[in-house]
XYZ file of C-alpha atoms in Angstrom:
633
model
C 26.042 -39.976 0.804
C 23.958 -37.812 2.969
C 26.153 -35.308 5.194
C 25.755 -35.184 8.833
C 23.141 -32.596 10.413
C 25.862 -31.639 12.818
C 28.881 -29.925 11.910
C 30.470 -30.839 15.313
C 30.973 -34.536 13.872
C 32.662 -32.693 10.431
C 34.804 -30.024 12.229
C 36.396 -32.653 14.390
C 37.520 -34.684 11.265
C 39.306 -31.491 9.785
C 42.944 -30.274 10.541
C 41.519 -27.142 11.535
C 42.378 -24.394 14.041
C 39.817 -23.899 16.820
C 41.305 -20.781 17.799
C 37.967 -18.142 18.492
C 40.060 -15.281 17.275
C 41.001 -16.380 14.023
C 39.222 -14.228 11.266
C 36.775 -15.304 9.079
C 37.260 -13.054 6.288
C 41.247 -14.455 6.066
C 41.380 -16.944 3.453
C 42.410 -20.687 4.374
C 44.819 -22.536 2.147
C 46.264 -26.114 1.913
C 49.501 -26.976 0.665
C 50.271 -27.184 -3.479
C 51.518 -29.211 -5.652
C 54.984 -30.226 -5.536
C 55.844 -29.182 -9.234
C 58.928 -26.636 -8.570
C 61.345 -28.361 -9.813
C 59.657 -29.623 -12.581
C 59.029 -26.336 -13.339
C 61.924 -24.255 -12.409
C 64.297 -25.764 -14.666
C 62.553 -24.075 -17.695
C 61.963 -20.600 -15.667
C 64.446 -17.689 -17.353
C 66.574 -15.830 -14.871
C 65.228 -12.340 -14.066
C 68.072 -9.812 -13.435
C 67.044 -7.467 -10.845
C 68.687 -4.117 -8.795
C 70.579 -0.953 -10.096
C 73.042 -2.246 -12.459
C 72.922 -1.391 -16.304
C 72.178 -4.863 -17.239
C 69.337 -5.258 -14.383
C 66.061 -6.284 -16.107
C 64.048 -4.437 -13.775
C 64.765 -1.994 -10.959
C 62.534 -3.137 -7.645
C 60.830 0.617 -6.033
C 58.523 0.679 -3.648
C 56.018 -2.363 -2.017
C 53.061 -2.078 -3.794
C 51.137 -4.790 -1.392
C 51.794 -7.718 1.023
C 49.804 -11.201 1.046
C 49.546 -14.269 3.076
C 51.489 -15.855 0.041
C 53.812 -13.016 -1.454
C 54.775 -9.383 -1.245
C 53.957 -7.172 -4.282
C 56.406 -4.724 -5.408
C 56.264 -1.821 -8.207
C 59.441 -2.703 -10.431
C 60.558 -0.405 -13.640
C 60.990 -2.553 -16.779
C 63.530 -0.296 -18.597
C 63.599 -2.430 -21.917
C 60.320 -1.552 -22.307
C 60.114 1.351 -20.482
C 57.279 1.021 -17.918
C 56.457 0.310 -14.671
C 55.302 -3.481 -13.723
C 53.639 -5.262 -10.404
C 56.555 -7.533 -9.320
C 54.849 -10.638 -6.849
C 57.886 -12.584 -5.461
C 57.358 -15.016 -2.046
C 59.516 -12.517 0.917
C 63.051 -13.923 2.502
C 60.888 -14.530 6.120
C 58.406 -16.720 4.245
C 60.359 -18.591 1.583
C 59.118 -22.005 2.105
C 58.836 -25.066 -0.752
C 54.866 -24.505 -0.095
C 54.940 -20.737 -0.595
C 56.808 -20.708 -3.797
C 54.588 -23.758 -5.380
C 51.830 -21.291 -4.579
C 53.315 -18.528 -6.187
C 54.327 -20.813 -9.186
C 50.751 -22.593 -9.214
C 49.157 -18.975 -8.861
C 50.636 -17.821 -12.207
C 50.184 -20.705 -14.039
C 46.355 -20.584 -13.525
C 46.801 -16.444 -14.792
C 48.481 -17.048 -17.543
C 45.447 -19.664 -18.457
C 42.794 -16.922 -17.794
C 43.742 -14.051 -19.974
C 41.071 -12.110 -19.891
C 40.274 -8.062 -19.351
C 39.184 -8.877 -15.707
C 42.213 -10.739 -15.121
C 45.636 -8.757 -14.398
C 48.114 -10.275 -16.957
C 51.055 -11.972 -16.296
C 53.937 -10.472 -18.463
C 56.473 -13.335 -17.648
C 57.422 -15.401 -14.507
C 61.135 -16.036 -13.557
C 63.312 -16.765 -10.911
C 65.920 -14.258 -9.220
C 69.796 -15.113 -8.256
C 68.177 -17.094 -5.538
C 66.286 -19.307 -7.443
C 63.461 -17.716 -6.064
C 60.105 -17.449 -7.861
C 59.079 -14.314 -9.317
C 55.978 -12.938 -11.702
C 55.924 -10.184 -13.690
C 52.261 -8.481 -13.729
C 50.573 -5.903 -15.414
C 51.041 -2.826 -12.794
C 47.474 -1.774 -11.487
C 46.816 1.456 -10.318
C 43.607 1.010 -8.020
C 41.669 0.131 -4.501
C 40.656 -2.904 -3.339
C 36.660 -3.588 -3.716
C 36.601 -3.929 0.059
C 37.686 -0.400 1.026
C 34.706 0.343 -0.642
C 32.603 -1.983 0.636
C 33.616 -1.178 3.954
C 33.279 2.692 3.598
C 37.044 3.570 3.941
C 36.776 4.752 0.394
C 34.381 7.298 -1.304
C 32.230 5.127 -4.268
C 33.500 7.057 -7.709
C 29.576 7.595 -8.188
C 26.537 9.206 -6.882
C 24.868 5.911 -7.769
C 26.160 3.478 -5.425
C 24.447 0.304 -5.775
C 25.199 0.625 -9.559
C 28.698 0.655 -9.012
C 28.695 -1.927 -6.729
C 26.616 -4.097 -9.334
C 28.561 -3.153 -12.349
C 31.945 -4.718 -10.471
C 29.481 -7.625 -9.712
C 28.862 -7.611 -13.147
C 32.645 -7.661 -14.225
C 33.496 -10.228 -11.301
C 30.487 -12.850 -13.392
C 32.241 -12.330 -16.881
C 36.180 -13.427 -15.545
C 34.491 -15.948 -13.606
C 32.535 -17.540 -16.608
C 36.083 -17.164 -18.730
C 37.654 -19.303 -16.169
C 34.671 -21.823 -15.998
C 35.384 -21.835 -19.810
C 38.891 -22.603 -19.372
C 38.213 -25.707 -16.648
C 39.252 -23.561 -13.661
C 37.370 -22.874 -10.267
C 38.121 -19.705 -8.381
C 37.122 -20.902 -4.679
C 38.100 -17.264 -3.076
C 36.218 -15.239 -4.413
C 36.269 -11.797 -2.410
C 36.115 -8.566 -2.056
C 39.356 -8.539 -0.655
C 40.335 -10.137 -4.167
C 38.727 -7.788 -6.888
C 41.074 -4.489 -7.596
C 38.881 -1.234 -8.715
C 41.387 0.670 -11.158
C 41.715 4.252 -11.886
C 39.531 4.386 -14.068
C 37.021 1.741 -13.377
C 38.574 -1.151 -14.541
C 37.805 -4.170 -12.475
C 39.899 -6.790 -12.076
C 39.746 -10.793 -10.266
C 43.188 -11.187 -8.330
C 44.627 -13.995 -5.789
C 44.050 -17.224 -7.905
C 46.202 -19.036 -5.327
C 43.859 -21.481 -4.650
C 42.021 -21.914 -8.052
C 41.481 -25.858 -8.996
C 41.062 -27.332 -12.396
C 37.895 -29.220 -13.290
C 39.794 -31.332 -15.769
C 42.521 -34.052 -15.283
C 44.178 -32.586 -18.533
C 45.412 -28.910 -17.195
C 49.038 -29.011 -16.525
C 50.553 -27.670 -13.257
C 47.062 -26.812 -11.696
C 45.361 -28.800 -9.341
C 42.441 -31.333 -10.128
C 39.687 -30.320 -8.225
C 38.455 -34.097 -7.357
C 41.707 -34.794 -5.825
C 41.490 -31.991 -2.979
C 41.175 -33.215 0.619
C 41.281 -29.970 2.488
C 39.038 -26.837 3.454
C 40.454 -23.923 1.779
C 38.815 -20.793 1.146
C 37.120 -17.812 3.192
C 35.095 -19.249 5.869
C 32.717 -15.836 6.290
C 31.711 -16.326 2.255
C 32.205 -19.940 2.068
C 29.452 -22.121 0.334
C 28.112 -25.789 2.031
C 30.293 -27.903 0.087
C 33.413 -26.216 0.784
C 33.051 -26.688 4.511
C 33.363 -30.426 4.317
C 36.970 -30.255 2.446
C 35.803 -32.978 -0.268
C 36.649 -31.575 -3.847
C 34.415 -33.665 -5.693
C 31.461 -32.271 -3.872
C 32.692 -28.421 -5.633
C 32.282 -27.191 -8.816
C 31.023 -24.377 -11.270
C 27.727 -24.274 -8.425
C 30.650 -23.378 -5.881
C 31.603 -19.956 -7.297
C 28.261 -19.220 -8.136
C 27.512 -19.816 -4.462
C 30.879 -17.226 -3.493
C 29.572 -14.805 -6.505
C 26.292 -14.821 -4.286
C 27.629 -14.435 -0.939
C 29.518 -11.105 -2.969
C 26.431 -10.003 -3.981
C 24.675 -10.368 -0.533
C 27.722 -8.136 1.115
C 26.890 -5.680 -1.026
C 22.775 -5.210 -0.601
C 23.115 -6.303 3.172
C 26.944 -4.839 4.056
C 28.001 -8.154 5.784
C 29.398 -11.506 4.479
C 26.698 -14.141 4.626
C 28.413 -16.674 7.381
C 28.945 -15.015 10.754
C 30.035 -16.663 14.135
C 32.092 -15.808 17.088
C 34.548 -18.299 16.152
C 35.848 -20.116 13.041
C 33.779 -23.212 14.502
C 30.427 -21.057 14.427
C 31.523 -19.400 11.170
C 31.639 -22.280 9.309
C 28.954 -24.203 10.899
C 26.762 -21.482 10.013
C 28.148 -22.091 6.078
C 27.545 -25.789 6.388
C 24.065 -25.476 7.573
C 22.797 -22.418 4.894
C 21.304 -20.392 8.077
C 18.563 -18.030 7.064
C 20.155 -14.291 6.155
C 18.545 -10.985 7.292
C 18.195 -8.545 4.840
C 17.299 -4.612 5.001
C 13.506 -4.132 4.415
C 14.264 -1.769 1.397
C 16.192 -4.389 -0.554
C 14.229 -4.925 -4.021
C 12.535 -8.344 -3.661
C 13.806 -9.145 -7.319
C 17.701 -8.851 -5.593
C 17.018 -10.797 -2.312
C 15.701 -13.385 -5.009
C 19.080 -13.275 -6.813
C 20.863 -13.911 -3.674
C 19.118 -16.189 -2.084
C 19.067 -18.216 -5.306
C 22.720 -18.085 -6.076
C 23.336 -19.292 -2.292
C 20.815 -21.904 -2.228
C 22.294 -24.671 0.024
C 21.413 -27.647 -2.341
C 23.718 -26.989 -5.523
C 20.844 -28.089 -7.791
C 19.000 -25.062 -6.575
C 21.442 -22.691 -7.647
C 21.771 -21.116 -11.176
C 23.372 -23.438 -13.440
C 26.056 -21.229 -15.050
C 27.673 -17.636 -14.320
C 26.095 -16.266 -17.261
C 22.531 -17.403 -15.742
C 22.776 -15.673 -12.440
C 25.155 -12.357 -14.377
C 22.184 -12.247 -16.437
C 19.767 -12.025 -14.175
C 21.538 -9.492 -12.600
C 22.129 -7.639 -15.296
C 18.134 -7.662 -15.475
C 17.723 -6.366 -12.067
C 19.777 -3.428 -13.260
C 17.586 -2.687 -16.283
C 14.671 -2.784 -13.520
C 16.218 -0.098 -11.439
C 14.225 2.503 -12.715
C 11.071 0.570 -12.098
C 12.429 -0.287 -7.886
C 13.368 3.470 -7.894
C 9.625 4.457 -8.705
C 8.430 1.748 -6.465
C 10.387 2.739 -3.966
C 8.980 6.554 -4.021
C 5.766 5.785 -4.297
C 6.209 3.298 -1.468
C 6.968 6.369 0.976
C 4.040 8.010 -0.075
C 2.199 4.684 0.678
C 2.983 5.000 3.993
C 1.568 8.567 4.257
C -1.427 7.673 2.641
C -2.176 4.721 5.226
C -1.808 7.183 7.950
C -4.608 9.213 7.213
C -6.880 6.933 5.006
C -9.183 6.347 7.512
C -10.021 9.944 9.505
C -8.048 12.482 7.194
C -8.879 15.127 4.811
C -10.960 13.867 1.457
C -9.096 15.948 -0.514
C -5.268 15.059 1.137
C -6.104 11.532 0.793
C -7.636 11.374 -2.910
C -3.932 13.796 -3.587
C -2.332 11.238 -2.399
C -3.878 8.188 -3.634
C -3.656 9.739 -7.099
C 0.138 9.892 -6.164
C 0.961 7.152 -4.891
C -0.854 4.852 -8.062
C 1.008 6.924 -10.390
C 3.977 5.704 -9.112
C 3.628 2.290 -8.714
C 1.771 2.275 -12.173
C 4.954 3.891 -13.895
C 7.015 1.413 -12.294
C 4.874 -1.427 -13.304
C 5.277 0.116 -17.397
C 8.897 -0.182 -17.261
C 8.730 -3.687 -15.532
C 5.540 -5.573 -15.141
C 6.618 -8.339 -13.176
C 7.659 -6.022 -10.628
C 6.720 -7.654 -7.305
C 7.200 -4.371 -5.075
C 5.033 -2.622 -7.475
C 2.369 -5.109 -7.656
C 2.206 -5.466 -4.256
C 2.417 -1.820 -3.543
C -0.059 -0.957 -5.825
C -2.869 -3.203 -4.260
C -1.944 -1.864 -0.813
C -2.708 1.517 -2.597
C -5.878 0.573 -3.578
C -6.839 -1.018 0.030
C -5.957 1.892 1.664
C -8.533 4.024 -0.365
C -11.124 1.104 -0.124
C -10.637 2.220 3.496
C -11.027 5.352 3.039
C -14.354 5.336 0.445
C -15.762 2.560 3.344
C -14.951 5.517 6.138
C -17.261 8.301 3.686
C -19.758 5.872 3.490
C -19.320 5.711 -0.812
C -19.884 2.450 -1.817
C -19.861 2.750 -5.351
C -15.995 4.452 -5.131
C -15.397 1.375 -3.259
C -17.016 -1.087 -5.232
C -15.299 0.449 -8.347
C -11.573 -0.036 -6.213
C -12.594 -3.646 -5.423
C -12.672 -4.330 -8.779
C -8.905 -3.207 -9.495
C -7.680 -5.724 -7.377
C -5.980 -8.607 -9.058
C -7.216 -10.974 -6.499
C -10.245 -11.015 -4.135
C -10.558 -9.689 -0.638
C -13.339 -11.462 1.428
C -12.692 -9.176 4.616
C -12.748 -5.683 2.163
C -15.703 -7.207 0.543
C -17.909 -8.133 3.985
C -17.305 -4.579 5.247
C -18.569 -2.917 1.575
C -21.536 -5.759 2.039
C -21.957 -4.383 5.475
C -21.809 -0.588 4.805
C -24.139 -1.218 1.930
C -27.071 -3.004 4.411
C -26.472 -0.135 6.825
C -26.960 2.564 4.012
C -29.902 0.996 2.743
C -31.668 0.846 5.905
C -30.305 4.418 6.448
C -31.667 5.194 2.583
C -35.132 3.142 3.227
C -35.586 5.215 6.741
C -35.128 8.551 4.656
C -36.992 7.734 1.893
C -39.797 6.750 4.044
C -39.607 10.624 6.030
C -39.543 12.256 2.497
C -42.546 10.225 1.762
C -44.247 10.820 4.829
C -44.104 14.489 4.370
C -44.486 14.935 0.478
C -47.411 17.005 0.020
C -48.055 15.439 -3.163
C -49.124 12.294 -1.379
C -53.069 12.391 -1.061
C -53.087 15.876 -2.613
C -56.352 15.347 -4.340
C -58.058 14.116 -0.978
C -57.202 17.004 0.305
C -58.550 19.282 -1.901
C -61.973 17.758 -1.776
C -61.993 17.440 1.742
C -60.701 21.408 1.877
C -63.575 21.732 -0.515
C -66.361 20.879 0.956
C -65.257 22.293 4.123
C -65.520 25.635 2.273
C -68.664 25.077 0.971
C -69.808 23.436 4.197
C -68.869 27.199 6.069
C -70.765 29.158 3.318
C -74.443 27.353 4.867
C -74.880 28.920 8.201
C -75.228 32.649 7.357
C -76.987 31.300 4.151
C -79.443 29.260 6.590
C -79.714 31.892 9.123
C -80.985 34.494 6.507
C -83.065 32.242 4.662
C -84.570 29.738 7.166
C -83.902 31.295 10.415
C -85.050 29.588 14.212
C -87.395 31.640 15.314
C -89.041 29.243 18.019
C -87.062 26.809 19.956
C -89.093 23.145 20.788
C -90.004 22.932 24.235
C -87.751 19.609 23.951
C -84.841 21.823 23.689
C -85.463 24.136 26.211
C -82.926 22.551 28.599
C -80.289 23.358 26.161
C -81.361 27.210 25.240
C -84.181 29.102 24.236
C -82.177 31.211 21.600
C -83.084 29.875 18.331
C -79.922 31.716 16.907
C -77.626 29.682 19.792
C -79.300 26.397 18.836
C -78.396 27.081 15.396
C -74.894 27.917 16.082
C -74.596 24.978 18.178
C -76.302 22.360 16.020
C -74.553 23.224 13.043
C -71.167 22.989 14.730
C -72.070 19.525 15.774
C -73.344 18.931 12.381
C -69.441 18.788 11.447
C -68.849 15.859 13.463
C -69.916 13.072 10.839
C -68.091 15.017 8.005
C -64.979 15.008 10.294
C -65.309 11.307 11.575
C -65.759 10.737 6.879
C -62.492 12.482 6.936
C -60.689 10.309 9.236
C -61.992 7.236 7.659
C -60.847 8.156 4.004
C -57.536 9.760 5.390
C -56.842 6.385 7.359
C -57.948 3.897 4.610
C -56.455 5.679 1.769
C -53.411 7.097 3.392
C -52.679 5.283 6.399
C -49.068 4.589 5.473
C -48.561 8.721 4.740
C -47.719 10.071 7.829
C -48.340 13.829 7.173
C -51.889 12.958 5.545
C -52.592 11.088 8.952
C -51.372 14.577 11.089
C -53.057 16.031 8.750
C -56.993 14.525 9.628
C -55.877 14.270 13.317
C -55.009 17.385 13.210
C -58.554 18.798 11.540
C -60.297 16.752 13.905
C -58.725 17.638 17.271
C -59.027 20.540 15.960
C -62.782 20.360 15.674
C -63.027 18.614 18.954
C -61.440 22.020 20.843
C -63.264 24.326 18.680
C -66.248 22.845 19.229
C -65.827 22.792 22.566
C -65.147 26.440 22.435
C -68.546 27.007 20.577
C -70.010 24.979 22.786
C -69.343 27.618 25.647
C -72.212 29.002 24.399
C -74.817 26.273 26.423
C -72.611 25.615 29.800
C -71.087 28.905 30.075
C -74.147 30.997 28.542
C -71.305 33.077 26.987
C -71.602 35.294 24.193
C -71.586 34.152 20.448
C -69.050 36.217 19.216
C -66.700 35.346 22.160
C -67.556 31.319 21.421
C -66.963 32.025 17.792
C -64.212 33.896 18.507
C -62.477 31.542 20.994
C -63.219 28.631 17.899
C -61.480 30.994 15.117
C -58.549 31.118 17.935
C -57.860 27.284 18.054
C -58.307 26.578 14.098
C -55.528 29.869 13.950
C -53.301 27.627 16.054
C -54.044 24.483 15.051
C -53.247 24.971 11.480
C -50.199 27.304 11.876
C -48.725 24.185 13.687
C -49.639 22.131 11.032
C -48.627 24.452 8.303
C -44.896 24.284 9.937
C -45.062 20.767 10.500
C -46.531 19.133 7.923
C -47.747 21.687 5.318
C -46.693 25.033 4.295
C -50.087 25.615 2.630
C -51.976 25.069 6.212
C -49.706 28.216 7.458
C -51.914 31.125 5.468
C -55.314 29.938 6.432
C -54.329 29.919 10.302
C -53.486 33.473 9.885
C -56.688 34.368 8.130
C -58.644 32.768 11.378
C -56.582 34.317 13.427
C -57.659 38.000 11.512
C -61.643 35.817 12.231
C -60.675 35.558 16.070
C -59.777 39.143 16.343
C -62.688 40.640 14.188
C -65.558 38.639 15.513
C -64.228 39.514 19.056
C -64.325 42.862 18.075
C -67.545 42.933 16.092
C -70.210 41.238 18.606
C -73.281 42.401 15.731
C -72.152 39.721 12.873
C -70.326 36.662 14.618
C -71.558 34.030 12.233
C -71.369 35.502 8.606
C -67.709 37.302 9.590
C -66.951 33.395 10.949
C -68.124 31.264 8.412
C -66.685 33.885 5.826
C -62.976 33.732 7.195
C -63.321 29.803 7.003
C -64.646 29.655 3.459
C -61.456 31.814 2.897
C -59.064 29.603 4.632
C -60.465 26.985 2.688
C -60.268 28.225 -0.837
C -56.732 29.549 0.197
C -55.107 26.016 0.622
C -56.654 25.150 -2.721
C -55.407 28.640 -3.932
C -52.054 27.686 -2.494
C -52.350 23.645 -3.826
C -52.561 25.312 -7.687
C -50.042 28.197 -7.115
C -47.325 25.601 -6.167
C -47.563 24.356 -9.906
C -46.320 27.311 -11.142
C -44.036 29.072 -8.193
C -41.190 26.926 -7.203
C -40.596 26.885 -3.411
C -43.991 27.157 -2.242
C -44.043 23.680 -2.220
C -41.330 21.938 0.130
C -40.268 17.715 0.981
C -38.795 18.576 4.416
C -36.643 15.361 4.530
C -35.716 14.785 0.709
C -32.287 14.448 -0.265
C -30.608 16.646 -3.153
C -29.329 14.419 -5.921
């Protein structure tokens, strides 16, 4: 039968108080069974008080219930002290002594060494009930719990576990045994002196079987009973058949959750709220820094659909007992985690070396944690965050490969991480392609033998005019020419300085058709030929200014010194020396008006051979020759 999605509908159906100030953590109970006098009639007479035949002498109140006060008693025929539970005069009701009765009954069926044992249960001069328990010395799991009490360990969480631990094994003993718990608390688990742990209250424990005597069958229960703040689904509806083993697993669960979260799992401003909240399985915070593996333990063992839940106590104790054995591995997670966060914070603008510290770090502790426990899902997930972060960071310094080489640690793809590597990689390529296209451009082994031919020739070319002036000299200018000059040794200046212009014009047109892609060859023939074009015009001062030869010549050596001293530092360190060397030409034919041409033409040759001087010596000197934009690998 499906259940209603509104509790409203249930709640009004159940003899319930509405009262908003009633607790949640107080536990609700129905009236027993009506077995007292079947029961009482074979229940031995417990003398009690000071006398010398008294059985056992009542001291101080040990504790006080909702059912029965607890007092510490002295057995003297055995000579120790015992935990006396008897219903109190102002409560003595036929309900409260069934309960008492019903409560030992269902101890005496669980003896186990989570269970306080029952030593005998008896009846006073009153006919009152009374049981006779095994005196524990020890806090309730609660104070604890709730901080009132210092944990007996610097591990905490352990302690707390290892009572959850405890709590699983009585519980599966009962389950053994037929019997349901249905309160289970940390109200009701006693911490002894030395660690012990033991399962108390088992007022309102049910049998799962017709065939235990004196306890109550499960099936046949009508009413809500329990804790409302740790209640499970089922119990909400107050229809027995509907609980069963699931049911403690479910409290067992909502145990567990108090202790990773420090609250009970149903919360409400009044009972209403409390238990609607129960009925409906609302979703449960938890602290971020609860282990994923525990939150599953939890949430598994509280599932609202029964099915869902672990099948047996043993299941869900050992899958806690598995989370402990993982410890270790959270604990490293949980490190490296912090350092996670500091690694994030600067992956993107801080320090190379902070950030590869850290990295290094951080992987070494999530690795370590993943060797103790592989299925670790903090770890995992910690781990890859690890490795995103320093994908961020190699993607920041521009270092694919690093990145690349990250990528492929990941155990599953990353499109986004991926399109930005893709992306950096274009960038860097057209970045890589731009420089790689400057180192060529000014690689003076590009067109090298060109060069040297062209420098060739050029010295040779220099070496003719003081050779033709001695050997074939103009001694008569043609009347054709007169307009020009009359000077046969000005004509021959002149002429033979236009005579360059085809061999520069050649130079351009090889330079351009062989090298036209080589940016410092094509500098290099626009820079001879402007060159020319200014000297000439400088020589050519000669005619339209009627100046001097050796100032012409002079003013030509000055604009080849500064031509190819610009080009040496721009383009070519081996254009630098020759530009001095006319520069020494300027100065000297300036100075020596008698031999203009040879001390010229000489310098130039000089120049000449001195780039091809250079062009060899750079074979054998490193340095001389330089790649102003190539990279260092």
């Amino acid at each position: 039968m499906s259940k209603p999605a509104d509790y409203a509908s249930v709640f009004e159906t159940l003899n319930l108080s509405t009262s908003d100030t009633m607790d949640p953590n107080v536990t609700i109970t129905s009236s027993p069974l009506d077995w007292r006098d079947t029961l009482r009639s074979s229940l031995p007479r417990l003398v009690l008080g000071e006398a010398t035949d008294a059985q056992f002498k009542i001291s101080s109140v040990l504790g006080r219930g909702g059912m029965g006060i607890v007092h510490l008693a002295y057995q003297a025929a055995l000579g120790r002290f015992v935990a006396l539970k008897t219903v109190p005069q102002d409560r003595a009701s036929r309900d409260s002594e069934n309960a008492l009765l019903q409560e030992a009954r269902v101890m005496g069926l669980v003896e186990h060494p989570n269970v306080v044992p029952v030593h005998v249960i008896g009846q006073d001069d009153n006919g009152r009930p009374l049981i006779v328990m095994k005196r524990i010395d020890g806090t309730a799991w609660s104070t604890f719990l709730d901080g009132k009490a210092e944990v007996p360990s610097d591990d905490v969480l352990g302690f707390h576990l290892g009572v959850v631990l405890a709590l699983c094994r009585a519980i599966s003993f009962a389950h053994s045994r037929d019997l349901l718990h249905r309160d289970i608390k940390p109200e009701n688990v006693m911490i002894g002196k030395f660690g012990e742990v033991y399962v108390l209250d088992w007022g309102l424990a049910a049998s799962m079987s017709t065939d235990v005597p004196f306890v109550p069958f499960i099936g046949a229960s009508d009413a809500v009973v329990g804790t409302p703040a740790y209640m499970a689904p089922e119990m909400t509806v107050g229809l027995g058949c509907d609980v069963g083993v699931h049911t403690d697993i479910f409290l067992i669960g909502a145990v567990l959750y108090h202790v990773v979260t420090g609250n009970p799992p149903n919360r409400g401003q009044s009972l209403f709220d409390v238990l609607a909240c129960a009925y409906e399985g609302r979703a449960r915070p938890y602290p971020e820094d609860v282990p994923s593996e525990l939150r599953e333990i939890c949430e598994r063992a509280m599932a609202h659909e029964p099915g869902a839940r672990y099948e047996t106590v043993d299941e869900l104790r050992v899958a806690v007992e598995a989370f402990t054995a993982h410890r270790n591995s959270y604990d490293l997670a949980a490190t490296a985690h912090e350092r996670l966060v500091a690694l994030r914070a600067i992956a993107v603008d801080g320090d190379s070396d902070e950030v590869h510290r850290l990295f290094g770090e951080t992987r070494f502790g999530f690795l370590s944690a993943l060797q103790i426990w592989d299925a670790n899902v903090d770890a995992q997930e910690g781990l890859q965050a690890c490795l995103r972060a320093m994908i961020d960071h190699e993607i920041s310094q521009n270092n694919v490969a690093a990145a690349r080489a990250l990528m492929a640690q990941l155990s599953a793809p990353d499109p986004e991480l991926a399109a930005r590597i893709d992306e950096l990689e274009r960038q860097l390529g057209q970045e890589a392609a731009k420089l790689e296209k400057l180192a060529y451009d000014y690689d003076e082994n590009v067109g090298i033998g060109v060069k040297r031919w062209v420098v060739a020739v050029m010295a040779g070319l220099f070496v003719l005019p003081p050779v033709l002036e001695r050997v074939a000299p103009i001694e008569t200018v043609p009347t054709w020419l007169h307009w020009i000059t009359t000077d046969g040794t000005r004509l021959a200046v002149g002429a033979w300085g236009f005579a360059f212009l085809p061999f520069m014009i050649a130079i351009l047109y090889v330079t351009f058709t062989r090298l036209g892609d080589h940016k410092s060859s094509r500098i290099f023939a626009e820079g001879l030929f402007i060159m020319y074009v200014v000297g000439f015009g400088a020589r050519s001062s000669i005619f339209w200014a009627d100046a001097p030869i050796h100032l012409a010549l002079g003013g030509e050596a000055a604009v080849f010194s500064v031509a190819l001293m610009m080009l040496g530092i721009a383009v070519d360190r081996r254009l630098f020396p020759p530009g001095v060397v006319f520069m020494l030409a300027a100065l000297a034919v300036a100075m020596t008006p008698a031999y203009p041409v040879p001390i010229f033409c000489g310098a130039a040759s000089l120049a000449c051979m001195m780039y091809v001087a250079g062009d060899i010596l750079r074979r054998f000197v490193p340095g001389l020759s330089r790649r102003p934009f190539a990279r260092e690998d």
